[in-house]
């Protein structure tokens, strides 16, 4: 039986179980701690594993990543499948190129820094609104670290 923290408009908040009325707002679900691992995402496993292997500063090989205890346990106990092949990792990291720098030839991955992520967003921005959204979501220090080429692209995209 699942339990939820529910808001009943206009002023009631309570833990409910089973089904809830359509007008009820569910914030999150309370689960037995022993079962919480089935809700963890692969990104929540790979990010700390890559970080632990130094992947914020240098590329990490997929072989080293596969050897990480938490990565192995995730695939065994949550996915209940073998650890991904290189092609699966390539697809995963490729669809998250803003956060991950993946080199398919070398089978290595690195976490992009926040200013690199912002630079990626700005280089892909095609409208003033997209540029504004990327800048407003960043820290001032990240903006100061932008390469001149990125600033040039941003300025060109802002010209009317």
mmCIF file of C-alpha atoms in Angstrom, residues 3-95:
data_model
loop_
_atom_site.group_PDB
_atom_site.id
_atom_site.type_symbol
_atom_site.label_atom_id
_atom_site.label_comp_id
_atom_site.label_asym_id
_atom_site.label_seq_id
_atom_site.Cartn_x
_atom_site.Cartn_y
_atom_site.Cartn_z
ATOM 1 C CA UNK A 3 1.050 6.466 1.165
ATOM 2 C CA UNK A 4 1.124 10.041 -0.121
ATOM 3 C CA UNK A 5 1.443 13.482 1.351
ATOM 4 C CA UNK A 6 -1.684 15.150 -0.039
ATOM 5 C CA UNK A 7 -3.054 18.685 -0.099
ATOM 6 C CA UNK A 8 -6.822 19.023 0.021
ATOM 7 C CA UNK A 9 -7.780 22.542 -1.080
ATOM 8 C CA UNK A 10 -8.109 25.008 0.424
ATOM 9 C CA UNK A 11 -6.205 24.337 3.685
ATOM 10 C CA UNK A 12 -5.813 20.617 4.558
ATOM 11 C CA UNK A 13 -2.625 18.571 4.399
ATOM 12 C CA UNK A 14 -2.512 14.903 5.398
ATOM 13 C CA UNK A 15 -0.996 11.499 4.667
ATOM 14 C CA UNK A 16 -3.355 9.361 2.589
ATOM 15 C CA UNK A 17 -3.226 5.830 1.293
ATOM 16 C CA UNK A 18 -4.801 4.026 -1.626
ATOM 17 C CA UNK A 19 -6.654 6.130 -4.173
ATOM 18 C CA UNK A 20 -7.132 9.867 -3.933
ATOM 19 C CA UNK A 21 -9.717 12.250 -5.298
ATOM 20 C CA UNK A 22 -8.988 14.038 -8.560
ATOM 21 C CA UNK A 23 -8.906 17.460 -6.843
ATOM 22 C CA UNK A 24 -6.217 16.287 -4.394
ATOM 23 C CA UNK A 25 -2.632 17.453 -5.028
ATOM 24 C CA UNK A 26 0.016 14.774 -4.387
ATOM 25 C CA UNK A 27 3.475 16.104 -3.564
ATOM 26 C CA UNK A 28 5.491 12.944 -3.021
ATOM 27 C CA UNK A 29 5.103 9.335 -2.038
ATOM 28 C CA UNK A 30 6.338 7.826 1.223
ATOM 29 C CA UNK A 31 7.892 4.395 0.734
ATOM 30 C CA UNK A 32 9.591 1.856 2.903
ATOM 31 C CA UNK A 33 13.303 2.751 3.047
ATOM 32 C CA UNK A 34 14.212 -0.772 1.925
ATOM 33 C CA UNK A 35 12.249 -0.238 -1.306
ATOM 34 C CA UNK A 36 13.468 3.261 -2.113
ATOM 35 C CA UNK A 37 16.302 2.044 -4.326
ATOM 36 C CA UNK A 38 13.848 0.868 -6.969
ATOM 37 C CA UNK A 39 13.021 4.546 -7.592
ATOM 38 C CA UNK A 40 16.600 5.742 -8.085
ATOM 39 C CA UNK A 41 17.556 6.862 -11.589
ATOM 40 C CA UNK A 42 20.667 5.850 -13.497
ATOM 41 C CA UNK A 43 21.820 9.481 -13.461
ATOM 42 C CA UNK A 44 21.612 9.495 -9.653
ATOM 43 C CA UNK A 45 24.031 6.564 -9.694
ATOM 44 C CA UNK A 46 26.386 7.621 -12.487
ATOM 45 C CA UNK A 47 26.927 11.229 -11.390
ATOM 46 C CA UNK A 48 28.437 10.398 -7.970
ATOM 47 C CA UNK A 49 30.371 7.469 -9.454
ATOM 48 C CA UNK A 50 31.972 9.654 -12.134
ATOM 49 C CA UNK A 51 32.639 12.360 -9.534
ATOM 50 C CA UNK A 52 34.314 9.855 -7.209
ATOM 51 C CA UNK A 53 36.544 8.737 -10.093
ATOM 52 C CA UNK A 54 37.640 12.342 -10.718
ATOM 53 C CA UNK A 55 35.308 12.954 -13.641
ATOM 54 C CA UNK A 56 34.757 16.609 -12.814
ATOM 55 C CA UNK A 57 38.350 17.327 -13.842
ATOM 56 C CA UNK A 58 39.347 14.514 -16.212
ATOM 57 C CA UNK A 59 37.761 11.879 -18.399
ATOM 58 C CA UNK A 60 36.846 8.556 -16.806
ATOM 59 C CA UNK A 61 36.871 5.303 -18.747
ATOM 60 C CA UNK A 62 33.663 3.313 -19.024
ATOM 61 C CA UNK A 63 35.581 0.283 -17.747
ATOM 62 C CA UNK A 64 36.415 2.144 -14.532
ATOM 63 C CA UNK A 65 32.814 3.303 -14.267
ATOM 64 C CA UNK A 66 31.569 -0.277 -14.661
ATOM 65 C CA UNK A 67 33.845 -1.344 -11.792
ATOM 66 C CA UNK A 68 32.257 1.115 -9.365
ATOM 67 C CA UNK A 69 30.443 -0.823 -6.647
ATOM 68 C CA UNK A 70 27.325 1.360 -6.697
ATOM 69 C CA UNK A 71 27.042 1.161 -10.483
ATOM 70 C CA UNK A 72 27.312 -2.637 -10.372
ATOM 71 C CA UNK A 73 24.743 -2.874 -7.571
ATOM 72 C CA UNK A 74 22.350 -0.556 -9.394
ATOM 73 C CA UNK A 75 22.338 -2.693 -12.514
ATOM 74 C CA UNK A 76 22.126 -5.949 -10.549
ATOM 75 C CA UNK A 77 19.452 -4.938 -8.037
ATOM 76 C CA UNK A 78 17.436 -2.164 -9.681
ATOM 77 C CA UNK A 79 17.731 -2.657 -13.430
ATOM 78 C CA UNK A 80 18.133 -6.420 -13.003
ATOM 79 C CA UNK A 81 20.150 -6.398 -16.224
ATOM 80 C CA UNK A 82 23.825 -6.549 -17.161
ATOM 81 C CA UNK A 83 25.732 -3.274 -17.047
ATOM 82 C CA UNK A 84 25.333 -1.367 -20.301
ATOM 83 C CA UNK A 85 27.552 -1.908 -23.325
ATOM 84 C CA UNK A 86 29.523 1.052 -24.706
ATOM 85 C CA UNK A 87 26.742 1.777 -27.220
ATOM 86 C CA UNK A 88 24.172 2.094 -24.411
ATOM 87 C CA UNK A 89 26.393 4.514 -22.496
ATOM 88 C CA UNK A 90 26.973 6.467 -25.722
ATOM 89 C CA UNK A 91 23.218 6.832 -26.223
ATOM 90 C CA UNK A 92 22.663 7.840 -22.579
ATOM 91 C CA UNK A 93 25.457 10.430 -22.460
ATOM 92 C CA UNK A 94 24.714 11.645 -25.993
ATOM 93 C CA UNK A 95 21.169 12.551 -25.021
#
